CSV table of C-alpha atoms in Angstrom, one decimal:
chain,number,residue,atom,x,y,z
L,1,UNK,CA,-26.7,27.6,-89.4
L,2,UNK,CA,-30.3,28.0,-90.6
L,3,UNK,CA,-32.4,25.5,-92.5
L,4,UNK,CA,-32.9,27.9,-95.3
L,5,UNK,CA,-29.3,28.6,-96.2
L,6,UNK,CA,-27.8,27.3,-99.5
L,7,UNK,CA,-25.6,25.0,-97.4
L,8,UNK,CA,-28.6,23.3,-95.8
L,9,UNK,CA,-30.6,23.3,-99.0
L,10,UNK,CA,-27.8,21.3,-100.7
L,11,UNK,CA,-27.9,18.8,-97.8
L,12,UNK,CA,-31.7,18.6,-98.1
L,13,UNK,CA,-31.5,17.9,-101.8
L,14,UNK,CA,-28.9,15.2,-101.2
L,15,UNK,CA,-30.5,13.4,-98.2
L,16,UNK,CA,-34.2,14.4,-98.2
L,17,UNK,CA,-35.9,13.3,-95.0
L,18,UNK,CA,-32.6,11.9,-93.7
L,19,UNK,CA,-31.4,15.5,-93.2
L,20,UNK,CA,-32.6,16.7,-89.8
L,21,UNK,CA,-32.6,20.1,-88.2
L,22,UNK,CA,-35.5,20.0,-85.8
L,23,UNK,CA,-34.1,20.3,-82.2
L,24,UNK,CA,-36.1,17.3,-81.0
L,25,UNK,CA,-34.7,15.1,-83.9
L,26,UNK,CA,-31.2,16.3,-83.3
L,27,UNK,CA,-31.4,15.6,-79.5
L,28,UNK,CA,-31.8,11.9,-80.3
L,29,UNK,CA,-28.3,12.0,-81.7
L,30,UNK,CA,-26.6,13.8,-78.8
L,31,UNK,CA,-22.9,13.1,-78.2
L,32,UNK,CA,-21.5,13.6,-74.7
L,33,UNK,CA,-24.8,15.2,-73.8
L,34,UNK,CA,-24.5,17.8,-76.5
L,35,UNK,CA,-27.0,17.9,-79.3
L,36,UNK,CA,-25.9,18.8,-82.8
L,37,UNK,CA,-27.6,21.5,-85.0
L,38,UNK,CA,-27.8,19.1,-87.9
L,39,UNK,CA,-28.0,15.4,-88.4
L,40,UNK,CA,-27.0,13.8,-91.7
L,41,UNK,CA,-27.9,10.1,-92.3
L,42,UNK,CA,-26.5,8.9,-95.7
L,43,UNK,CA,-27.4,5.5,-97.0
L,44,UNK,CA,-24.4,4.9,-99.2
L,45,UNK,CA,-20.7,5.7,-99.2
L,46,UNK,CA,-21.2,8.1,-102.1
L,47,UNK,CA,-23.9,10.0,-100.1
L,48,UNK,CA,-21.6,10.1,-97.1
L,49,UNK,CA,-18.8,11.5,-99.3
L,50,UNK,CA,-21.0,14.2,-100.8
L,51,UNK,CA,-22.4,15.2,-97.4
L,52,UNK,CA,-18.9,15.6,-95.9
L,53,UNK,CA,-17.8,17.6,-98.9
L,54,UNK,CA,-20.7,20.0,-98.4
L,55,UNK,CA,-20.1,20.3,-94.7
L,56,UNK,CA,-16.4,20.8,-95.1
L,57,UNK,CA,-17.0,23.5,-97.6
L,58,UNK,CA,-18.9,25.4,-94.9
L,59,UNK,CA,-16.1,24.9,-92.3
L,60,UNK,CA,-18.5,23.1,-90.0
L,61,UNK,CA,-17.5,20.4,-87.5
L,62,UNK,CA,-18.8,16.9,-87.6
L,63,UNK,CA,-19.0,14.0,-85.2
L,64,UNK,CA,-19.4,10.6,-86.8
L,65,UNK,CA,-21.9,8.4,-84.9
L,66,UNK,CA,-23.1,4.8,-85.3
L,67,UNK,CA,-25.6,3.4,-82.9
L,68,UNK,CA,-24.6,5.8,-80.2
L,69,UNK,CA,-23.4,3.1,-77.8
L,70,UNK,CA,-20.2,5.1,-77.1
L,71,UNK,CA,-21.8,8.5,-76.6
L,72,UNK,CA,-21.2,8.8,-72.8
L,73,UNK,CA,-18.0,10.8,-73.3
L,74,UNK,CA,-17.0,14.4,-72.8
L,75,UNK,CA,-18.9,16.7,-75.2
L,76,UNK,CA,-17.2,17.7,-78.4
L,77,UNK,CA,-14.8,20.6,-78.1
L,78,UNK,CA,-15.7,24.0,-79.2
L,79,UNK,CA,-18.5,24.6,-81.7
L,80,UNK,CA,-20.3,21.4,-82.6
L,81,UNK,CA,-22.4,21.6,-85.8
L,82,UNK,CA,-23.4,18.2,-87.1
L,83,UNK,CA,-23.6,14.5,-86.5
L,84,UNK,CA,-23.1,12.1,-89.4
L,85,UNK,CA,-25.2,9.1,-88.5
L,86,UNK,CA,-24.0,5.9,-90.2
L,87,UNK,CA,-26.9,3.7,-89.1
L,88,UNK,CA,-28.5,3.8,-92.6
L,89,UNK,CA,-25.3,2.6,-94.2
L,90,UNK,CA,-25.9,-1.1,-93.7
L,91,UNK,CA,-25.8,-4.4,-95.4
L,92,UNK,CA,-23.4,-7.2,-96.4
L,93,UNK,CA,-22.1,-6.1,-99.8
L,94,UNK,CA,-20.0,-9.2,-100.6
L,95,UNK,CA,-19.4,-12.5,-98.9
L,96,UNK,CA,-17.0,-15.2,-100.2
L,97,UNK,CA,-17.4,-18.1,-97.9
L,98,UNK,CA,-14.7,-20.1,-99.6
L,99,UNK,CA,-12.2,-17.3,-99.1
L,100,UNK,CA,-13.4,-16.5,-95.5
L,101,UNK,CA,-13.9,-12.8,-96.4
L,102,UNK,CA,-16.9,-10.5,-96.2
L,103,UNK,CA,-17.3,-6.8,-97.3
L,104,UNK,CA,-19.8,-5.0,-95.1
L,105,UNK,CA,-21.2,-1.5,-94.9
L,106,UNK,CA,-19.9,0.2,-91.7
L,107,UNK,CA,-23.4,1.0,-90.3
L,108,UNK,CA,-24.4,-2.7,-90.2
L,109,UNK,CA,-25.2,-3.8,-86.7
L,110,UNK,CA,-22.9,-6.6,-85.5
L,111,UNK,CA,-25.7,-8.9,-84.7
L,112,UNK,CA,-27.0,-8.7,-88.3
L,113,UNK,CA,-23.6,-9.5,-89.6
L,114,UNK,CA,-23.2,-12.5,-87.3
L,115,UNK,CA,-26.7,-13.8,-88.2
L,116,UNK,CA,-25.9,-13.7,-91.9
L,117,UNK,CA,-22.5,-15.3,-91.5
L,118,UNK,CA,-23.9,-18.1,-89.3
L,119,UNK,CA,-26.0,-19.4,-92.2
L,120,UNK,CA,-22.7,-20.3,-93.8
L,121,UNK,CA,-21.2,-21.8,-90.7
L,122,UNK,CA,-19.0,-18.7,-90.2
L,123,UNK,CA,-18.7,-15.8,-87.8
L,124,UNK,CA,-16.8,-12.5,-87.4
L,125,UNK,CA,-14.5,-13.3,-84.4
L,126,UNK,CA,-15.5,-10.4,-82.2
L,127,UNK,CA,-17.2,-10.5,-78.8
L,128,UNK,CA,-17.3,-6.7,-78.4
L,129,UNK,CA,-19.8,-5.3,-76.0
L,130,UNK,CA,-23.1,-3.8,-77.1
L,131,UNK,CA,-23.4,-6.5,-79.7
L,132,UNK,CA,-27.2,-6.2,-79.9
L,133,UNK,CA,-27.0,-2.6,-81.1
L,134,UNK,CA,-23.4,-1.6,-81.9
L,135,UNK,CA,-22.4,-1.1,-85.6
L,136,UNK,CA,-19.4,-2.6,-87.2
L,137,UNK,CA,-17.9,0.8,-88.0
L,138,UNK,CA,-18.5,2.1,-84.5
L,139,UNK,CA,-16.9,-1.0,-82.9
L,140,UNK,CA,-13.9,-0.7,-85.1
L,141,UNK,CA,-13.6,3.1,-84.5
L,142,UNK,CA,-13.7,2.5,-80.7
L,143,UNK,CA,-11.3,-0.4,-81.0
L,144,UNK,CA,-13.7,-2.4,-78.8
L,145,UNK,CA,-11.8,-5.6,-78.6
L,146,UNK,CA,-13.2,-8.6,-76.7
L,147,UNK,CA,-11.6,-11.6,-75.2
L,148,UNK,CA,-11.8,-13.6,-78.4
L,149,UNK,CA,-8.6,-11.8,-79.5
L,150,UNK,CA,-6.8,-14.6,-77.6
L,151,UNK,CA,-7.3,-17.0,-80.5
L,152,UNK,CA,-8.4,-14.8,-83.4
L,153,UNK,CA,-6.3,-11.6,-82.9
L,154,UNK,CA,-7.4,-8.0,-82.3
L,155,UNK,CA,-10.0,-6.3,-84.4
L,156,UNK,CA,-7.4,-4.6,-86.6
L,157,UNK,CA,-5.9,-8.0,-87.4
L,158,UNK,CA,-9.2,-9.1,-88.9
L,159,UNK,CA,-9.7,-6.0,-91.1
L,160,UNK,CA,-8.3,-6.6,-94.6
L,161,UNK,CA,-9.3,-3.3,-96.2
L,162,UNK,CA,-11.6,-0.3,-96.0
L,163,UNK,CA,-13.3,2.2,-98.2
L,164,UNK,CA,-13.0,5.5,-96.4
L,165,UNK,CA,-14.2,9.0,-96.8
L,166,UNK,CA,-11.8,11.7,-95.7
L,167,UNK,CA,-12.9,15.0,-94.2
L,168,UNK,CA,-13.1,16.8,-97.6
L,169,UNK,CA,-15.3,14.1,-99.1
L,170,UNK,CA,-12.5,12.3,-100.9
L,171,UNK,CA,-13.2,8.5,-101.2
L,172,UNK,CA,-10.1,6.4,-100.6
L,173,UNK,CA,-9.4,2.7,-100.4
L,174,UNK,CA,-6.7,1.0,-98.2
L,175,UNK,CA,-5.8,-2.6,-97.9
L,176,UNK,CA,-7.2,-5.4,-100.0
L,177,UNK,CA,-10.2,-7.8,-100.4
L,178,UNK,CA,-8.1,-10.9,-100.0
L,179,UNK,CA,-6.3,-12.4,-97.0
L,180,UNK,CA,-2.9,-12.7,-98.6
L,181,UNK,CA,-1.9,-9.2,-99.7
L,182,UNK,CA,1.1,-7.0,-99.0
L,183,UNK,CA,0.0,-4.1,-101.4
L,184,UNK,CA,0.3,-0.5,-100.2
L,185,UNK,CA,0.3,1.0,-96.7
L,186,UNK,CA,-2.0,-0.3,-94.0
L,187,UNK,CA,-3.6,3.1,-93.6
L,188,UNK,CA,-6.9,1.4,-92.7
L,189,UNK,CA,-5.3,0.0,-89.6
L,190,UNK,CA,-5.0,3.5,-88.2
L,191,UNK,CA,-8.7,4.0,-88.5
L,192,UNK,CA,-9.3,1.2,-86.0
L,193,UNK,CA,-9.4,3.1,-82.7
L,194,UNK,CA,-9.5,6.5,-84.3
L,195,UNK,CA,-12.9,7.3,-82.9
L,196,UNK,CA,-14.0,8.9,-86.1
L,197,UNK,CA,-11.4,11.7,-86.0
L,198,UNK,CA,-9.6,10.7,-89.2
L,199,UNK,CA,-12.5,10.0,-91.6
L,200,UNK,CA,-15.6,8.0,-92.2
L,201,UNK,CA,-15.3,4.3,-92.3
L,202,UNK,CA,-17.7,3.4,-95.1
L,203,UNK,CA,-17.1,-0.2,-96.0
L,204,UNK,CA,-15.0,-2.8,-94.4
L,205,UNK,CA,-13.6,-6.1,-95.8
L,206,UNK,CA,-13.2,-8.5,-93.0
L,207,UNK,CA,-11.5,-11.8,-92.4
L,208,UNK,CA,-14.1,-14.2,-91.0
L,209,UNK,CA,-13.7,-17.6,-89.3
L,210,UNK,CA,-15.4,-21.0,-89.4
L,211,UNK,CA,-17.7,-21.6,-86.4
L,212,UNK,CA,-16.2,-24.2,-84.0
L,213,UNK,CA,-17.8,-27.6,-84.4
L,214,UNK,CA,-18.4,-27.6,-80.6
L,215,UNK,CA,-17.7,-25.4,-77.6
L,216,UNK,CA,-17.5,-25.7,-73.8
L,217,UNK,CA,-16.7,-23.2,-71.1
L,218,UNK,CA,-14.7,-24.0,-68.0
L,219,UNK,CA,-15.8,-22.1,-65.0
L,220,UNK,CA,-13.0,-22.1,-62.3
L,221,UNK,CA,-13.6,-20.5,-58.9
L,222,UNK,CA,-10.8,-19.0,-56.9
L,223,UNK,CA,-10.5,-17.4,-53.5
L,224,UNK,CA,-8.0,-14.8,-54.6
L,225,UNK,CA,-6.9,-12.8,-57.6
L,226,UNK,CA,-3.3,-14.0,-57.6
L,227,UNK,CA,-4.3,-17.6,-58.1
L,228,UNK,CA,-6.8,-16.8,-60.8
L,229,UNK,CA,-4.2,-14.7,-62.7
L,230,UNK,CA,-1.6,-17.4,-62.3
L,231,UNK,CA,-3.9,-20.0,-63.8
L,232,UNK,CA,-4.8,-17.7,-66.7
L,233,UNK,CA,-1.1,-17.0,-67.4
L,234,UNK,CA,-0.3,-20.7,-67.4
L,235,UNK,CA,-3.2,-21.4,-69.7
L,236,UNK,CA,-2.0,-18.7,-72.1
L,237,UNK,CA,1.5,-20.0,-72.0
L,238,UNK,CA,0.5,-23.5,-72.8
L,239,UNK,CA,-0.2,-25.2,-76.1
L,240,UNK,CA,-3.9,-25.4,-75.4
L,241,UNK,CA,-4.9,-22.4,-77.5
L,242,UNK,CA,-8.5,-21.8,-76.1
L,243,UNK,CA,-10.8,-19.3,-77.8
L,244,UNK,CA,-10.8,-16.8,-74.9
L,245,UNK,CA,-10.2,-16.3,-71.2
L,246,UNK,CA,-11.9,-13.8,-68.8
L,247,UNK,CA,-11.7,-13.1,-65.1
L,248,UNK,CA,-14.4,-11.5,-62.9
L,249,UNK,CA,-14.7,-10.5,-59.3
L,250,UNK,CA,-17.7,-11.5,-57.3
L,251,UNK,CA,-19.6,-8.3,-57.9
L,252,UNK,CA,-19.2,-8.4,-61.7
L,253,UNK,CA,-20.0,-12.1,-61.9
L,254,UNK,CA,-23.4,-11.6,-60.3
L,255,UNK,CA,-24.4,-9.6,-63.4
L,256,UNK,CA,-24.2,-12.8,-65.5
L,257,UNK,CA,-27.2,-15.0,-64.8
L,258,UNK,CA,-25.3,-18.2,-65.3
L,259,UNK,CA,-22.7,-17.2,-62.7
L,260,UNK,CA,-25.1,-16.2,-59.9
L,261,UNK,CA,-25.7,-18.4,-56.9
L,262,UNK,CA,-25.0,-18.8,-53.2
L,263,UNK,CA,-21.4,-18.7,-52.2
L,264,UNK,CA,-20.2,-16.8,-55.3
L,265,UNK,CA,-16.4,-17.1,-55.4
L,266,UNK,CA,-14.2,-14.0,-55.0
L,267,UNK,CA,-12.8,-14.6,-58.5
L,268,UNK,CA,-14.2,-16.5,-61.4
L,269,UNK,CA,-12.0,-17.6,-64.3
L,270,UNK,CA,-13.8,-18.5,-67.6
L,271,UNK,CA,-12.0,-20.4,-70.3
L,272,UNK,CA,-13.9,-20.7,-73.6
L,273,UNK,CA,-12.8,-23.8,-75.5
L,274,UNK,CA,-13.8,-24.6,-79.0
L,275,UNK,CA,-13.0,-26.5,-82.2
L,276,UNK,CA,-13.4,-30.2,-83.0
L,277,UNK,CA,-14.8,-32.4,-80.3
L,278,UNK,CA,-11.3,-33.8,-79.6
L,279,UNK,CA,-9.6,-30.4,-79.5
L,280,UNK,CA,-12.3,-28.9,-77.3
L,281,UNK,CA,-12.0,-31.7,-74.8
L,282,UNK,CA,-8.2,-31.3,-74.8
L,283,UNK,CA,-8.5,-27.6,-74.1
L,284,UNK,CA,-11.1,-28.1,-71.4
L,285,UNK,CA,-9.2,-30.9,-69.6
L,286,UNK,CA,-5.9,-29.1,-69.9
L,287,UNK,CA,-7.3,-25.8,-68.5
L,288,UNK,CA,-9.0,-27.7,-65.7
L,289,UNK,CA,-5.8,-29.3,-64.7
L,290,UNK,CA,-3.9,-26.0,-64.7
L,291,UNK,CA,-6.7,-24.3,-62.7
L,292,UNK,CA,-6.8,-27.1,-60.1
L,293,UNK,CA,-3.1,-26.9,-59.7
L,294,UNK,CA,-3.3,-23.1,-59.3
L,295,UNK,CA,-5.7,-23.6,-56.4
L,296,UNK,CA,-9.2,-23.5,-57.9
L,297,UNK,CA,-11.8,-24.3,-55.3
L,298,UNK,CA,-14.3,-25.7,-57.8
L,299,UNK,CA,-14.6,-26.4,-61.5
L,300,UNK,CA,-17.8,-26.3,-63.6
L,301,UNK,CA,-18.5,-27.3,-67.2
L,302,UNK,CA,-20.8,-25.0,-69.2
L,303,UNK,CA,-22.1,-27.2,-72.1
L,304,UNK,CA,-22.3,-26.2,-75.7
L,305,UNK,CA,-25.9,-25.3,-75.8
L,306,UNK,CA,-25.4,-22.6,-73.1
L,307,UNK,CA,-22.1,-21.2,-74.3
L,308,UNK,CA,-23.5,-18.5,-76.7
L,309,UNK,CA,-26.0,-17.1,-74.1
L,310,UNK,CA,-23.3,-17.1,-71.4
L,311,UNK,CA,-20.7,-15.4,-73.5
L,312,UNK,CA,-23.1,-12.7,-74.7
L,313,UNK,CA,-23.7,-11.8,-71.1
L,314,UNK,CA,-20.0,-12.0,-70.3
L,315,UNK,CA,-19.0,-9.7,-73.2
L,316,UNK,CA,-21.3,-7.0,-71.9
L,317,UNK,CA,-19.2,-6.7,-68.7
L,318,UNK,CA,-16.5,-5.0,-70.7
L,319,UNK,CA,-16.9,-1.5,-72.0
L,320,UNK,CA,-19.7,-0.7,-69.7
L,321,UNK,CA,-22.5,-2.3,-71.6
L,322,UNK,CA,-23.9,-4.0,-68.5
L,323,UNK,CA,-23.9,-0.8,-66.4
L,324,UNK,CA,-26.1,2.2,-66.1
L,325,UNK,CA,-23.9,5.0,-67.7
L,326,UNK,CA,-25.4,7.6,-65.3
L,327,UNK,CA,-24.5,5.6,-62.2
L,328,UNK,CA,-21.1,4.0,-63.2
L,329,UNK,CA,-17.8,5.3,-64.6
L,330,UNK,CA,-16.0,2.7,-66.8
L,331,UNK,CA,-12.2,2.7,-66.9
L,332,UNK,CA,-10.1,0.5,-69.1
L,333,UNK,CA,-6.6,-0.2,-67.9
L,334,UNK,CA,-3.9,-2.0,-70.0
L,335,UNK,CA,-0.8,-3.6,-68.5
L,336,UNK,CA,1.6,-6.3,-69.5
L,337,UNK,CA,-0.2,-9.6,-68.8
L,338,UNK,CA,2.3,-10.6,-66.2
L,339,UNK,CA,1.4,-7.4,-64.2
L,340,UNK,CA,-2.3,-7.8,-64.3
L,341,UNK,CA,-2.5,-8.8,-60.6
L,342,UNK,CA,-0.6,-5.6,-59.7
L,343,UNK,CA,-3.0,-3.6,-61.9
L,344,UNK,CA,-6.0,-5.2,-60.2
L,345,UNK,CA,-4.5,-4.4,-56.8
L,346,UNK,CA,-4.0,-0.7,-57.7
L,347,UNK,CA,-7.6,-0.4,-59.1
L,348,UNK,CA,-9.0,-2.1,-56.0
L,349,UNK,CA,-7.0,0.2,-53.7
L,350,UNK,CA,-8.3,3.3,-55.4
L,351,UNK,CA,-11.9,2.1,-55.8
L,352,UNK,CA,-12.8,-0.6,-53.2
L,353,UNK,CA,-16.3,-1.0,-54.6
L,354,UNK,CA,-15.3,-1.3,-58.3
L,355,UNK,CA,-16.6,-4.2,-60.2
L,356,UNK,CA,-13.7,-5.7,-62.1
L,357,UNK,CA,-13.6,-7.7,-65.3
L,358,UNK,CA,-10.3,-8.7,-67.0
L,359,UNK,CA,-9.0,-10.2,-70.2
L,360,UNK,CA,-5.8,-11.7,-68.8
L,361,UNK,CA,-4.3,-12.8,-72.1
L,362,UNK,CA,-4.2,-9.2,-73.3
L,363,UNK,CA,-3.6,-7.6,-69.9
L,364,UNK,CA,-6.8,-5.6,-70.1
L,365,UNK,CA,-8.8,-4.7,-67.0
L,366,UNK,CA,-12.2,-3.0,-66.9
L,367,UNK,CA,-13.1,-1.2,-63.7
L,368,UNK,CA,-16.8,-0.3,-63.4
L,369,UNK,CA,-16.9,2.2,-60.6
L,370,UNK,CA,-19.9,3.9,-58.9
L,371,UNK,CA,-19.8,7.6,-59.7
L,372,UNK,CA,-19.4,8.7,-56.1
L,373,UNK,CA,-16.3,6.5,-55.7
L,374,UNK,CA,-14.7,7.4,-59.0
L,375,UNK,CA,-15.0,11.2,-58.5
L,376,UNK,CA,-12.0,11.4,-56.2
L,377,UNK,CA,-9.6,10.3,-59.0
L,378,UNK,CA,-6.9,9.4,-56.5
L,379,UNK,CA,-3.4,10.6,-57.5
L,380,UNK,CA,-1.9,7.4,-56.1
L,381,UNK,CA,-3.7,5.4,-58.7
L,382,UNK,CA,-2.5,7.5,-61.6
L,383,UNK,CA,1.0,7.4,-60.2
L,384,UNK,CA,0.8,3.6,-60.0
L,385,UNK,CA,-0.2,3.5,-63.7
L,386,UNK,CA,2.7,5.7,-64.6
L,387,UNK,CA,5.2,3.7,-62.6
L,388,UNK,CA,4.0,0.4,-64.0
L,389,UNK,CA,3.8,1.7,-67.5
L,390,UNK,CA,0.1,1.0,-67.7
L,391,UNK,CA,-2.3,2.9,-70.0
L,392,UNK,CA,-5.6,4.1,-68.5
L,393,UNK,CA,-8.7,5.7,-70.0
L,394,UNK,CA,-12.3,6.2,-69.0
L,395,UNK,CA,-14.6,4.8,-71.6
L,396,UNK,CA,-17.8,6.3,-70.3
L,397,UNK,CA,-19.1,8.5,-67.6
L,398,UNK,CA,-22.3,10.6,-66.9
L,399,UNK,CA,-22.5,13.4,-69.5
L,400,UNK,CA,-22.4,16.2,-67.0
L,401,UNK,CA,-19.2,14.9,-65.3
L,402,UNK,CA,-17.3,13.2,-68.1
L,403,UNK,CA,-14.6,15.9,-68.3
L,404,UNK,CA,-13.6,15.0,-64.7
L,405,UNK,CA,-12.6,11.5,-65.8
L,406,UNK,CA,-10.1,12.2,-68.5
L,407,UNK,CA,-7.1,10.2,-67.5
L,408,UNK,CA,-3.7,11.9,-67.5
L,409,UNK,CA,-1.5,10.9,-70.5
L,410,UNK,CA,1.6,8.8,-69.9
L,411,UNK,CA,4.8,10.4,-70.9
L,412,UNK,CA,6.4,9.4,-74.1
L,413,UNK,CA,3.3,9.2,-76.3
L,414,UNK,CA,4.1,10.1,-79.9
L,415,UNK,CA,1.5,12.9,-79.9
L,416,UNK,CA,3.5,15.0,-82.4
L,417,UNK,CA,3.4,12.2,-85.0
L,418,UNK,CA,-0.3,11.7,-84.3
L,419,UNK,CA,-1.1,15.4,-84.7
L,420,UNK,CA,0.8,15.3,-88.1
L,421,UNK,CA,-1.2,12.3,-89.2
L,422,UNK,CA,-4.5,14.0,-88.2
L,423,UNK,CA,-3.5,17.2,-90.0
L,424,UNK,CA,-2.7,15.3,-93.1
L,425,UNK,CA,-6.1,13.6,-93.3
L,426,UNK,CA,-8.2,16.4,-91.8
L,427,UNK,CA,-6.3,19.7,-92.2
L,428,UNK,CA,-9.4,21.8,-91.5
L,429,UNK,CA,-10.2,20.1,-88.3
L,430,UNK,CA,-13.7,19.1,-89.5
L,431,UNK,CA,-14.0,15.7,-87.7
L,432,UNK,CA,-14.5,16.0,-83.9
L,433,UNK,CA,-11.6,18.4,-83.3
L,434,UNK,CA,-10.0,17.7,-80.0
L,435,UNK,CA,-12.0,14.4,-79.6
L,436,UNK,CA,-9.0,12.1,-79.6
L,437,UNK,CA,-6.2,11.4,-77.1
L,438,UNK,CA,-4.3,14.5,-76.2
L,439,UNK,CA,-6.9,16.8,-77.6
L,440,UNK,CA,-6.1,15.8,-81.2
């Protein structure tokens, strides 16, 4: 592709200086270590649709990119032509505080969204990693759930509707702009976790939540993983309904300033409590009693004024945000919550020096593994995943070695159905072909 072709002239006329072809400019938008030939940075949904239509007409391939926080992945398959950069598509388009809804451009950074909502005493209930830089659309496309799903549900549960651009430039809408709606198919839910392979998420209508009147965090120290997971399970099964629960081994905990100190416990259980003052106290006291009964060696109270700072650091431990992507490989493992201890044991057996963070309510474990240790990819671990029915994937790895860390797929995945869905929405294979699970 040359900058003087009719194809690129059309893109230049559409996007002006937001159409880039210089190698140095394109290198800043690399994906998986591979730089595109072209970078397209639309400011509006309509511009994005027109750009995709032009690109699709040329049979070029496109990777959709937000802030680039998830770019440590295998390089795009085959010929890689363009990046569609969504970072210019930003802003809160509509906010109805009384309805607890907000419509937001997908390129809006999460921290900007949260800042705007806080002025109205509300927030988007996501504690996804990379919160300082990640975009809303990228977070949804990566399905980067945090621990707040314990009270507020997964990301997809808080998406009411989307305006989308399909690979041929067609603009579509799925869902609704109100909380109570049963109209149509939930096609937009499939875009959460699609990694940009189905279409461009342009605008998102979200369900937002009131900020808790007060918050506290219980820090419970345990000498072993079994006791910590038992306490977490009992808290989840109780009527306490805390905001979130996380677990961290001693190595991971040292990356959070509030958790450092002499005699760091082998396992730290954090229980984020919030609501009215009475409800918060009830959650905290109940979780404390359960933790003590499960064998906690000590209990600490993190007061309200420190909760946000603490939790921002804690959220960065999942998804690799707190780790150098050139030095660590990040694996996400998902098991039934009751099997989390077994999952931790399998990960620890495979990678003794892994730093482990877990969201016990959801049965999600993040193993942050030094590259030298991860490289062996022990077959015993994959076999344990298959036997336990656990799902495993590597979220990030050094560019030059990312292909080594593609986890084997468990049997029984409905790949045929997924391929048909991809073919229906992107029949020409324009959007990151092969970039999804199973080479879809």
